[in-house]
Short mmCIF file of C-alpha atoms in Angstrom, two decimals:
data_model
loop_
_atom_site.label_atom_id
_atom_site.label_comp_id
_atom_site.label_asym_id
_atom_site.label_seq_id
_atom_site.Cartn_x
_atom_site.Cartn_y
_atom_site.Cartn_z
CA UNK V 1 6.15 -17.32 -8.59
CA UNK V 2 7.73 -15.91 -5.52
CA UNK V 3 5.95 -13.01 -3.95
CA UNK V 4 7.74 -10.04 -1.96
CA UNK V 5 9.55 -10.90 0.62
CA UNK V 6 11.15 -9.25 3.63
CA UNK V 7 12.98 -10.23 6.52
CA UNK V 8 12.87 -9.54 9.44
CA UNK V 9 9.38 -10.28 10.21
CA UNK V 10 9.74 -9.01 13.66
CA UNK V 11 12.62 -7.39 15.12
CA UNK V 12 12.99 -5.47 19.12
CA UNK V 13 15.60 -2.39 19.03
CA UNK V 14 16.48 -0.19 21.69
CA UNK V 15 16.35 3.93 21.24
CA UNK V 16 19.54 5.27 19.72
CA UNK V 17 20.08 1.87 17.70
CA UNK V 18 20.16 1.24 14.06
CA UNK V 19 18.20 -0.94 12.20
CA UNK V 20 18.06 -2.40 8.69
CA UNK V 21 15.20 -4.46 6.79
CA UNK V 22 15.25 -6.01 3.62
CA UNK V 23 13.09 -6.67 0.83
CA UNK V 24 13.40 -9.27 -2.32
CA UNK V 25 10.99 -8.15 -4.41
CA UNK V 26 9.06 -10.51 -7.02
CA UNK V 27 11.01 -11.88 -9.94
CA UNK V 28 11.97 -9.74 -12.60
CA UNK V 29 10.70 -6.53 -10.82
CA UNK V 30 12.74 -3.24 -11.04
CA UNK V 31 10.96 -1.11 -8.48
CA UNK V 32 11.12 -1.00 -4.84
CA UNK V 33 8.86 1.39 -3.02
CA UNK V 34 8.72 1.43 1.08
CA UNK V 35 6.30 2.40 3.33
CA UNK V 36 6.03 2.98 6.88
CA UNK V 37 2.28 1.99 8.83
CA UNK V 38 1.44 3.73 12.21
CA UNK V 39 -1.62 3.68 14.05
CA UNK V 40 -1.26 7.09 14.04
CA UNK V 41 -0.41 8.58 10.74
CA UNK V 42 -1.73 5.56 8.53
CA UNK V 43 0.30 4.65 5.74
CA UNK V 44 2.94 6.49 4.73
CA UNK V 45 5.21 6.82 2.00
CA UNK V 46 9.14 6.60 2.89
CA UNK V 47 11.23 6.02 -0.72
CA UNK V 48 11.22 4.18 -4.11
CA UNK V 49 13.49 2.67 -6.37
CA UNK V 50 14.14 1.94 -9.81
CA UNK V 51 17.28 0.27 -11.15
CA UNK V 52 19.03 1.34 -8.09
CA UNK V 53 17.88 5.23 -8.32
CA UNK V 54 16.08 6.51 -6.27
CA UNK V 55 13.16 8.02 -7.56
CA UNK V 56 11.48 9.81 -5.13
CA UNK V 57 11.67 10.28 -1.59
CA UNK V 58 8.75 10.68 1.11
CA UNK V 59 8.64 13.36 3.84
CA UNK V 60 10.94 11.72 6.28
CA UNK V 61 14.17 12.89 8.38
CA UNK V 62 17.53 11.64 6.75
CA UNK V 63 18.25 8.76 9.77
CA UNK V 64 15.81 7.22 7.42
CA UNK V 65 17.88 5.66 4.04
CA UNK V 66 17.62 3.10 1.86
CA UNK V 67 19.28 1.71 -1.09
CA UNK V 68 19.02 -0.49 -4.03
CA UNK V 69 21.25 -3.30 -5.55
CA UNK V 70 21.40 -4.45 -9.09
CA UNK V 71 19.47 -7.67 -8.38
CA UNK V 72 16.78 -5.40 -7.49
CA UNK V 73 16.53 -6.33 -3.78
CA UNK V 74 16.36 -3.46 -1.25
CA UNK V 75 17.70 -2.09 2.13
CA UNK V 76 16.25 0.66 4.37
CA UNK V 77 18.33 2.02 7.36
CA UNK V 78 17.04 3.66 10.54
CA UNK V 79 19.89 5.02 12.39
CA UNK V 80 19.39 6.51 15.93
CA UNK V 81 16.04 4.71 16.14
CA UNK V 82 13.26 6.93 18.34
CA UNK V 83 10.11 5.46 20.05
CA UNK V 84 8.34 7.03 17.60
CA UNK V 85 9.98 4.71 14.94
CA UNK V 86 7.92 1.39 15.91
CA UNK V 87 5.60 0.59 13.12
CA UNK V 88 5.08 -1.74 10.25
CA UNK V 89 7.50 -1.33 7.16
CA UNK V 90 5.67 -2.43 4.28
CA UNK V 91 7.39 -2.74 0.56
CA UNK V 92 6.45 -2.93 -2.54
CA UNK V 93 7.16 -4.02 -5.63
CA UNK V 94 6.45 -3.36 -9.42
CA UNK V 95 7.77 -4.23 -12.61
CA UNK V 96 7.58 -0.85 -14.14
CA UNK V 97 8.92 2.69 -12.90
CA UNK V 98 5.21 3.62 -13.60
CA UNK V 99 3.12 1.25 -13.27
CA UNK V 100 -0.42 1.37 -14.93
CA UNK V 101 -1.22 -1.95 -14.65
CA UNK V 102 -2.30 -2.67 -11.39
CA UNK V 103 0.64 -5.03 -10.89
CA UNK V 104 1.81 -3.50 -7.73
CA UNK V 105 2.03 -5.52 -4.76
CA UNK V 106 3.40 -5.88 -1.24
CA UNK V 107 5.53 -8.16 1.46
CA UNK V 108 4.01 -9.19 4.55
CA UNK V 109 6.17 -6.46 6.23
CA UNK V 110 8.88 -5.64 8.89
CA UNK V 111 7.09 -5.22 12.24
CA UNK V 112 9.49 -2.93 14.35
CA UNK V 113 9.14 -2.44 18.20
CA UNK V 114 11.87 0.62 19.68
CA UNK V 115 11.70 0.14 23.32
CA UNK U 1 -6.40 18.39 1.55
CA UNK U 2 -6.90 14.75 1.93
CA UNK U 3 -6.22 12.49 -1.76
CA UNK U 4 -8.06 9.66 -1.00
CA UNK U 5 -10.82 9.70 1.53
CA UNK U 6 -12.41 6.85 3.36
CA UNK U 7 -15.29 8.19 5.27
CA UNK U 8 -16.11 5.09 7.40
CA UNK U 9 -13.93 3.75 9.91
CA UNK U 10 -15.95 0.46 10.66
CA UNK U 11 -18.15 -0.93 8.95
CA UNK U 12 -20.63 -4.86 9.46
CA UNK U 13 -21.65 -6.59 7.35
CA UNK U 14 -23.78 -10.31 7.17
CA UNK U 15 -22.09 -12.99 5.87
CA UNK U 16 -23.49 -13.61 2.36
CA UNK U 17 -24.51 -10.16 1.90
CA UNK U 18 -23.13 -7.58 -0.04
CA UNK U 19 -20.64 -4.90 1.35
CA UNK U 20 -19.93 -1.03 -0.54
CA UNK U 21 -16.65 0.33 1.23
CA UNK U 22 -16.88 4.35 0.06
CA UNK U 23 -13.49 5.68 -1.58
CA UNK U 24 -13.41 9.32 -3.01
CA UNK U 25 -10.27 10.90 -4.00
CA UNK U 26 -8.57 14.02 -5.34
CA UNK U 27 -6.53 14.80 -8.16
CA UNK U 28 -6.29 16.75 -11.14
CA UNK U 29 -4.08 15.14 -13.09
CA UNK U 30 -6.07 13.11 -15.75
CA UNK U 31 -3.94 9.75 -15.91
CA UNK U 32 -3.82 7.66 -12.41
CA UNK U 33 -4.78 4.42 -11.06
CA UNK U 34 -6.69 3.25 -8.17
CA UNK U 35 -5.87 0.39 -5.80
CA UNK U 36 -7.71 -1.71 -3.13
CA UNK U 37 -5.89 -3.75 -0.92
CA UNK U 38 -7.15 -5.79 2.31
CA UNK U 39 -4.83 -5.65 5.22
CA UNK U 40 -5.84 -8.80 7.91
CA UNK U 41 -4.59 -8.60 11.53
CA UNK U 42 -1.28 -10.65 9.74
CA UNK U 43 -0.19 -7.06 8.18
CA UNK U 44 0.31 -8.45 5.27
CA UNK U 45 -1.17 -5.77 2.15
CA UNK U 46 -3.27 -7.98 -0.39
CA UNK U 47 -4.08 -6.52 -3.49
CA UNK U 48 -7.64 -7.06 -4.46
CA UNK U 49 -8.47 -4.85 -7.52
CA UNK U 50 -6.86 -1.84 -9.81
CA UNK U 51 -8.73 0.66 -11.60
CA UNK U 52 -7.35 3.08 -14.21
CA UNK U 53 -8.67 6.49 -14.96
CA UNK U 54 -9.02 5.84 -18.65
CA UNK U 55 -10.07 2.63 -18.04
CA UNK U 56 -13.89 2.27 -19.78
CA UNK U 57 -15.14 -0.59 -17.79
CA UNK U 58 -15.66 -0.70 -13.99
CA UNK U 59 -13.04 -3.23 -12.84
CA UNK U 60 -14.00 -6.65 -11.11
CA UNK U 61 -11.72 -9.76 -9.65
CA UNK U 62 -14.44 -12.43 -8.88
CA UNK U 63 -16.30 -11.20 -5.83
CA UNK U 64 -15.02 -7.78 -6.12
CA UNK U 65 -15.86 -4.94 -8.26
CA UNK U 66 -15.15 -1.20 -8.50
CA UNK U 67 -17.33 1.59 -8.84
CA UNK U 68 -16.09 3.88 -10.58
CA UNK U 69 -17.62 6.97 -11.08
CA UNK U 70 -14.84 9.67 -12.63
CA UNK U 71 -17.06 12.65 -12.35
CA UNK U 72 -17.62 11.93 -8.86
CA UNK U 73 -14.15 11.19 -8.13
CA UNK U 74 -15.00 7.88 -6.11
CA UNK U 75 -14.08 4.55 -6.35
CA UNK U 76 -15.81 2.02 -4.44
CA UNK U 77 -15.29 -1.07 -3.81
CA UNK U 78 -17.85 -3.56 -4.01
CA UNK U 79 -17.97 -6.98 -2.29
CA UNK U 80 -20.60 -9.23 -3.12
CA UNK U 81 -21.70 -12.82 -0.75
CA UNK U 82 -19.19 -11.68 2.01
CA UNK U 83 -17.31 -14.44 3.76
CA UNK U 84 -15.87 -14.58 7.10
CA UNK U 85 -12.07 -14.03 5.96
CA UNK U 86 -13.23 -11.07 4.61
CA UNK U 87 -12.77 -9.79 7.96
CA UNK U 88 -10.17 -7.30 7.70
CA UNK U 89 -8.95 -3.61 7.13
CA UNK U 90 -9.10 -2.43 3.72
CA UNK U 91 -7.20 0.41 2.03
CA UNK U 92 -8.34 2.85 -1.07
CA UNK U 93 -4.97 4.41 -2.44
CA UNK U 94 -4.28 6.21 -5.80
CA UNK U 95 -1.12 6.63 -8.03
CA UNK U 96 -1.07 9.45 -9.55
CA UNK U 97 0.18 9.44 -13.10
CA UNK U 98 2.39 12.35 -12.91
CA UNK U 99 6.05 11.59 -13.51
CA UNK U 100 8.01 8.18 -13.55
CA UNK U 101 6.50 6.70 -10.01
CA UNK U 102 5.19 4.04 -8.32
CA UNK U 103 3.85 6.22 -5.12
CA UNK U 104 0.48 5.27 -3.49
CA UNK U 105 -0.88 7.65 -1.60
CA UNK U 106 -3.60 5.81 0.97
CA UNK U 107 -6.84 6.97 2.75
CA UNK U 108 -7.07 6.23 6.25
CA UNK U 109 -8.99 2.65 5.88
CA UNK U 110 -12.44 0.71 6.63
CA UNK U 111 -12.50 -1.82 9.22
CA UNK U 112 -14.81 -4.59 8.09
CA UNK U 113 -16.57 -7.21 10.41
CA UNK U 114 -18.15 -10.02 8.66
CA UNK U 115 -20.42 -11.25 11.23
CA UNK U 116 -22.11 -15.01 10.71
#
């Protein structure tokens, strides 16, 4: 069974560019959650999905988006990307909107540089 | 206030030995779940164990096992006969159970050097 994947694994934008990452997430999962990774502020939550709602949203400015199809895959969009922007975008995927289960787990992530 | 609290940034360990990485966390709703995940210089977030709060038993996953002590509010995780490729950051987080969500919140991490 595939695991989560996302694509780009690496990917060099300029300030005041817009980026967009994907993530497939395992078979026959629903839910889509994001994160962002800094050295600075840790790990941090960014958005999640369920059947292409979004559920809940993290404490982050509005350049930051994301959506969900019906096959379950998802898209986040950084628009007017800032230094501060460069981290690791981790998702995550589950089968259930709540999971209990444990069965939560993540793609290798999107490592972003903004130069 | 911090949720989820990992008190030690680094921590070494001898290969072979056993390893407690400390996680206490905060919450007062009574249904949520606890995660540990290793992180290796790759990025990549491996989950290693789940424990939920009305689960009886202490959760293990071969050479890992949680500690859970709900009184306390901790959840350690437990590593017995550590290996070199244990070598990695690893990651306490909690979901709590209120509404429809899938939202981890993380502590900061332990760094863990197995050393031969």
């Amino acid at each position: 069974k595939a695991g989560v994947t996302q694509t780009p694994r690496y990917l060099i934008k300029t300030r005041g560019q817009q980026v967009t990452l994907s993530c497939s997430p395992i078979s026959g999962h629903r839910s889509v959650s994001w994160y962002q990774q800094t050295p600075g502020q840790g790990l941090q939550f960014l958005f999640e999905y369920f059947s292409e709602t979004q559920r809940n949203k993290g404490n982050f400015p509005g350049r930051f988006s994301g959506r969900q199809f019906s096959n379950s895959r998802s898209e986040m969009n950084v628009s007017t990307l800032e230094l501060g922007d460069s981290a690791l975008y981790l998702c995550a995927s589950s089968l259930r909107a709540a999971d209990n289960t444990g069965e939560l787990f993540f793609g290798e992530g999107s490592r972003l540089t903004v130069l | 206030a911090q949720k989820i609290t990992q008190t030690q940034p680094g921590m070494f360990v001898q290969e072979k030995e056993a390893v407690t990485l400390d996680c206490t966390y905060d919450t007062s709703d009574p249904s949520y779940g606890l995660f540990w995940y290793k992180q290796p210089s790759s990025g990549e977030m491996i989950f290693l164990i789940y424990q939920g709060s009305y689960d009886q038993q202490n959760a293990t996953e071969g050479r890992y096992s949680l500690n859970f002590q709900k009184a306390r509010k901790s959840a350690n995780l437990v590593i017995s006969a550590s290996q070199l490729g244990d070598s990695a950051m690893y990651f306490c987080a909690m979901r709590e159970g209120r509404g429809a969500t899938n939202k981890l919140i993380f502590g900061t991490g332990t760094l863990l050097a197995v050393q031969p």
